[in-house]
PDB file of C-alpha atoms in Angstrom:
ATOM      1  CA  MET A  55      28.520 -20.804 -25.366  1.00 72.00           C
ATOM      2  CA  ALA A  56      26.083 -18.093 -24.259  1.00 86.00           C
ATOM      3  CA  LYS A  57      23.329 -19.126 -21.465  1.00 92.00           C
ATOM      4  CA  SER A  58      19.719 -20.538 -23.339  1.00 97.00           C
ATOM      5  CA  LEU A  59      16.766 -19.111 -21.386  1.00 97.00           C
ATOM      6  CA  TRP A  60      13.697 -20.403 -22.631  1.00 97.00           C
ATOM      7  CA  LEU A  61       9.925 -21.198 -21.776  1.00 98.00           C
ATOM      8  CA  GLU A  62       7.912 -23.948 -21.386  1.00 98.00           C
ATOM      9  CA  ARG A  63       4.100 -24.468 -20.655  1.00 97.00           C
ATOM     10  CA  VAL A  64       3.306 -26.704 -18.055  1.00 98.00           C
ATOM     11  CA  GLY A  65      -0.481 -26.086 -18.083  1.00 97.00           C
ATOM     12  CA  THR A  66      -3.366 -23.095 -18.310  1.00 97.00           C
ATOM     13  CA  GLY A  67      -1.005 -19.877 -18.520  1.00 97.00           C
ATOM     14  CA  SER A  68       1.191 -21.750 -16.628  1.00 98.00           C
ATOM     15  CA  PHE A  69       5.352 -22.117 -17.642  1.00 98.00           C
ATOM     16  CA  VAL A  70       8.239 -23.003 -16.233  1.00 98.00           C
ATOM     17  CA  GLY A  71      11.535 -20.599 -17.114  1.00 98.00           C
ATOM     18  CA  HIS A  72      14.507 -22.608 -17.699  1.00 98.00           C
ATOM     19  CA  SER A  73      18.644 -21.732 -18.108  1.00 97.00           C
ATOM     20  CA  SER A  74      21.158 -23.733 -20.043  1.00 96.00           C
ATOM     21  CA  GLU A  75      22.932 -23.520 -16.087  1.00 96.00           C
ATOM     22  CA  GLY A  76      20.522 -25.390 -14.814  1.00 95.00           C
ATOM     23  CA  PRO A  77      18.399 -23.391 -12.840  1.00 96.00           C
ATOM     24  CA  SER A  78      14.561 -22.922 -13.105  1.00 97.00           C
ATOM     25  CA  VAL A  79      11.234 -20.538 -12.107  1.00 98.00           C
ATOM     26  CA  LYS A  80       7.946 -21.179 -12.154  1.00 98.00           C
ATOM     27  CA  ILE A  81       5.966 -18.512 -13.452  1.00 98.00           C
ATOM     28  CA  GLY A  82       2.004 -17.971 -13.986  1.00 98.00           C
ATOM     29  CA  HIS A  83      -0.777 -16.613 -11.943  1.00 96.00           C
ATOM     30  CA  ALA A  84      -1.197 -18.677  -9.265  1.00 96.00           C
ATOM     31  CA  PRO A  85      -0.096 -19.050  -5.730  1.00 96.00           C
ATOM     32  CA  ASP A  86       3.485 -20.436  -6.160  1.00 97.00           C
ATOM     33  CA  GLU A  87       4.388 -18.827  -9.520  1.00 98.00           C
ATOM     34  CA  PHE A  88       6.272 -15.686 -10.047  1.00 98.00           C
ATOM     35  CA  THR A  89       3.936 -12.876 -12.297  1.00 98.00           C
ATOM     36  CA  PRO A  90       6.268 -11.465 -15.392  1.00 97.00           C
ATOM     37  CA  GLY A  91       6.216  -8.495 -13.228  1.00 97.00           C
ATOM     38  CA  ASP A  92       7.052 -10.002 -10.201  1.00 98.00           C
ATOM     39  CA  LEU A  93      10.183 -10.920 -12.017  1.00 98.00           C
ATOM     40  CA  LEU A  94      10.255  -7.608 -13.507  1.00 98.00           C
ATOM     41  CA  LYS A  95      11.302  -5.806 -10.260  1.00 98.00           C
ATOM     42  CA  LEU A  96      13.126  -9.051  -8.294  1.00 98.00           C
ATOM     43  CA  ALA A  97      15.578  -7.903 -11.583  1.00 98.00           C
ATOM     44  CA  LEU A  98      15.512  -4.533 -10.341  1.00 98.00           C
ATOM     45  CA  ALA A  99      16.229  -5.548  -7.410  1.00 98.00           C
ATOM     46  CA  GLY A 100      18.665  -8.009  -7.934  1.00 98.00           C
ATOM     47  CA  CYS A 101      20.288  -6.089 -10.414  1.00 98.00           C
ATOM     48  CA  ASN A 102      20.926  -3.407  -7.393  1.00 98.00           C
ATOM     49  CA  ALA A 103      22.074  -6.100  -4.590  1.00 99.00           C
ATOM     50  CA  THR A 104      24.899  -7.602  -7.187  1.00 99.00           C
ATOM     51  CA  SER A 105      25.425  -4.237  -8.276  1.00 98.00           C
ATOM     52  CA  SER A 106      26.445  -2.836  -4.475  1.00 98.00           C
ATOM     53  CA  ASP A 107      27.883  -6.063  -2.447  1.00 99.00           C
ATOM     54  CA  ALA A 108      31.681  -5.697  -2.837  1.00 98.00           C
ATOM     55  CA  ARG A 109      30.869  -1.988  -1.338  1.00 98.00           C
ATOM     56  CA  PHE A 110      28.967  -3.171   1.186  1.00 99.00           C
ATOM     57  CA  ALA A 111      31.403  -6.381   2.136  1.00 99.00           C
ATOM     58  CA  ALA A 112      34.714  -4.027   2.134  1.00 98.00           C
ATOM     59  CA  VAL A 113      32.471  -2.030   4.775  1.00 98.00           C
ATOM     60  CA  LEU A 114      30.356  -4.575   6.523  1.00 98.00           C
ATOM     61  CA  GLY A 115      32.498  -7.998   5.979  1.00 98.00           C
ATOM     62  CA  ASP A 116      31.656 -10.737   3.590  1.00 98.00           C
ATOM     63  CA  ASP A 117      29.421 -11.980   5.941  1.00 98.00           C
ATOM     64  CA  TYR A 118      27.203  -9.223   6.427  1.00 98.00           C
ATOM     65  CA  LYS A 119      23.258  -9.621   6.034  1.00 98.00           C
ATOM     66  CA  SER A 120      20.755  -7.854   4.069  1.00 98.00           C
ATOM     67  CA  THR A 121      17.487  -7.984   2.514  1.00 98.00           C
ATOM     68  CA  ILE A 122      16.457  -5.893  -1.038  1.00 98.00           C
ATOM     69  CA  GLY A 123      13.070  -5.244  -1.328  1.00 98.00           C
ATOM     70  CA  VAL A 124      11.341  -4.079  -4.207  1.00 98.00           C
ATOM     71  CA  SER A 125       8.108  -2.582  -4.958  1.00 97.00           C
ATOM     72  CA  GLY A 126       6.190  -0.879  -7.762  1.00 96.00           C
ATOM     73  CA  ASP A 127       3.620   1.762  -9.100  1.00 97.00           C
ATOM     74  CA  TRP A 128       1.738  -0.211 -11.978  1.00 95.00           C
ATOM     75  CA  ASP A 129      -0.532   2.372 -14.258  1.00 97.00           C
ATOM     76  CA  ALA A 130      -3.621   0.039 -15.513  1.00 96.00           C
ATOM     77  CA  GLU A 131      -4.753   1.892 -18.127  1.00 98.00           C
ATOM     78  CA  THR A 132      -1.030   1.856 -19.802  1.00 97.00           C
ATOM     79  CA  ASP A 133      -0.453  -1.354 -18.274  1.00 96.00           C
ATOM     80  CA  ARG A 134       3.122  -0.967 -17.494  1.00 95.00           C
ATOM     81  CA  PHE A 135       4.851  -0.253 -14.225  1.00 96.00           C
ATOM     82  CA  THR A 136       5.711   3.753 -13.911  1.00 97.00           C
ATOM     83  CA  HIS A 137       8.303   3.566 -10.638  1.00 97.00           C
ATOM     84  CA  MET A 138      10.152   1.251  -8.812  1.00 98.00           C
ATOM     85  CA  ASP A 139      11.331   1.408  -5.255  1.00 98.00           C
ATOM     86  CA  ILE A 140      14.105  -0.569  -3.956  1.00 98.00           C
ATOM     87  CA  GLU A 141      15.367  -0.563  -0.390  1.00 98.00           C
ATOM     88  CA  ILE A 142      18.353  -2.130   0.543  1.00 99.00           C
ATOM     89  CA  VAL A 143      17.999  -2.711   4.429  1.00 99.00           C
ATOM     90  CA  THR A 144      21.324  -4.047   6.559  1.00 99.00           C
ATOM     91  CA  ASP A 145      23.257  -3.182   9.620  1.00 98.00           C
ATOM     92  CA  LEU A 146      24.689  -0.009   9.445  1.00 98.00           C
ATOM     93  CA  THR A 147      24.698   0.804  13.690  1.00 98.00           C
ATOM     94  CA  ASN A 148      28.371   0.837  13.610  1.00 97.00           C
ATOM     95  CA  LEU A 149      29.145   3.149  10.757  1.00 98.00           C
ATOM     96  CA  SER A 150      29.617   6.779  11.704  1.00 98.00           C
ATOM     97  CA  ASP A 151      27.940   9.405   9.673  1.00 98.00           C
ATOM     98  CA  GLU A 152      31.134  10.444   7.890  1.00 98.00           C
ATOM     99  CA  GLU A 153      31.564   6.517   6.904  1.00 98.00           C
ATOM    100  CA  LEU A 154      27.648   6.295   6.080  1.00 98.00           C
ATOM    101  CA  ALA A 155      28.090   9.079   3.041  1.00 98.00           C
ATOM    102  CA  THR A 156      30.952   7.714   2.145  1.00 99.00           C
ATOM    103  CA  LEU A 157      29.085   3.795   1.761  1.00 99.00           C
ATOM    104  CA  GLU A 158      25.967   4.862  -0.093  1.00 98.00           C
ATOM    105  CA  ARG A 159      27.985   7.435  -2.466  1.00 99.00           C
ATOM    106  CA  ARG A 160      29.665   4.342  -2.980  1.00 99.00           C
ATOM    107  CA  VAL A 161      26.883   1.971  -3.009  1.00 99.00           C
ATOM    108  CA  ARG A 162      24.779   4.499  -5.735  1.00 98.00           C
ATOM    109  CA  ALA A 163      28.075   4.717  -7.993  1.00 99.00           C
ATOM    110  CA  ALA A 164      28.413   1.150  -8.544  1.00 98.00           C
ATOM    111  CA  ILE A 165      24.357   1.024  -9.199  1.00 98.00           C
ATOM    112  CA  GLU A 166      24.452   3.367 -11.467  1.00 98.00           C
ATOM    113  CA  ARG A 167      27.726   1.933 -13.572  1.00 98.00           C
ATOM    114  CA  ARG A 168      26.928  -2.078 -13.134  1.00 98.00           C
ATOM    115  CA  CYS A 169      22.970  -2.051 -13.057  1.00 98.00           C
ATOM    116  CA  THR A 170      22.174  -3.059 -16.367  1.00 97.00           C
ATOM    117  CA  ILE A 171      18.613  -3.754 -15.916  1.00 97.00           C
ATOM    118  CA  SER A 172      18.302  -0.273 -14.227  1.00 97.00           C
ATOM    119  CA  HIS A 173      20.381   1.202 -17.365  1.00 97.00           C
ATOM    120  CA  THR A 174      17.286  -0.745 -19.407  1.00 97.00           C
ATOM    121  CA  LEU A 175      14.666   0.882 -17.815  1.00 96.00           C
ATOM    122  CA  ASN A 176      15.498   4.299 -17.686  1.00 95.00           C
ATOM    123  CA  GLN A 177      16.653   4.376 -21.226  1.00 95.00           C
ATOM    124  CA  GLY A 178      13.758   1.985 -22.900  1.00 94.00           C
ATOM    125  CA  MET A 179      14.514  -0.925 -25.239  1.00 95.00           C
ATOM    126  CA  THR A 180      12.823  -2.362 -28.249  1.00 96.00           C
ATOM    127  CA  ASP A 181      11.900  -6.909 -28.353  1.00 95.00           C
ATOM    128  CA  SER A 182      11.032  -8.578 -30.704  1.00 97.00           C
ATOM    129  CA  LEU A 183       8.715 -11.605 -31.459  1.00 96.00           C
ATOM    130  CA  VAL A 184       8.863 -14.559 -34.042  1.00 97.00           C
ATOM    131  CA  ILE A 185       6.441 -16.894 -33.786  1.00 95.00           C
ATOM    132  CA  THR A 186       7.676 -20.587 -35.482  1.00 97.00           C
ATOM    133  CA  SER A 187       5.609 -23.906 -36.399  1.00 97.00           C
ATOM    134  CA  GLU A 188       7.136 -27.043 -35.186  1.00 94.00           C
ATOM    135  CA  GLY A 189       6.099 -30.360 -36.122  1.00 88.00           C
TER     136      GLY A 189
END
């Protein structure tokens, strides 16, 4: 069965996103909530991270540590992000220049091949809305 995702309204402008597999996330504009834009940026960063994880682990070991940063340029006039930057930070000091270049090439190739979020954002997509009455 496919994973189901849904939101429940919990207050003015506040929602909780749920998955049929169990996790949830607060969504809105309060300090303890992720905005939809935050979630989009995190989705892109997460996709880059999970797509490249095996490449880093193969070179650095399964217990390697990393932090993935993401930022985005937002255009107020068109109300959209125009660009996002992702930075994967990890300890690469033990690699030679050649090993570093090979790892970077393999990481980029893995992301280009496997990151669905990046593919979607770069190629565009459509969406649709249905409003349903329930009593």
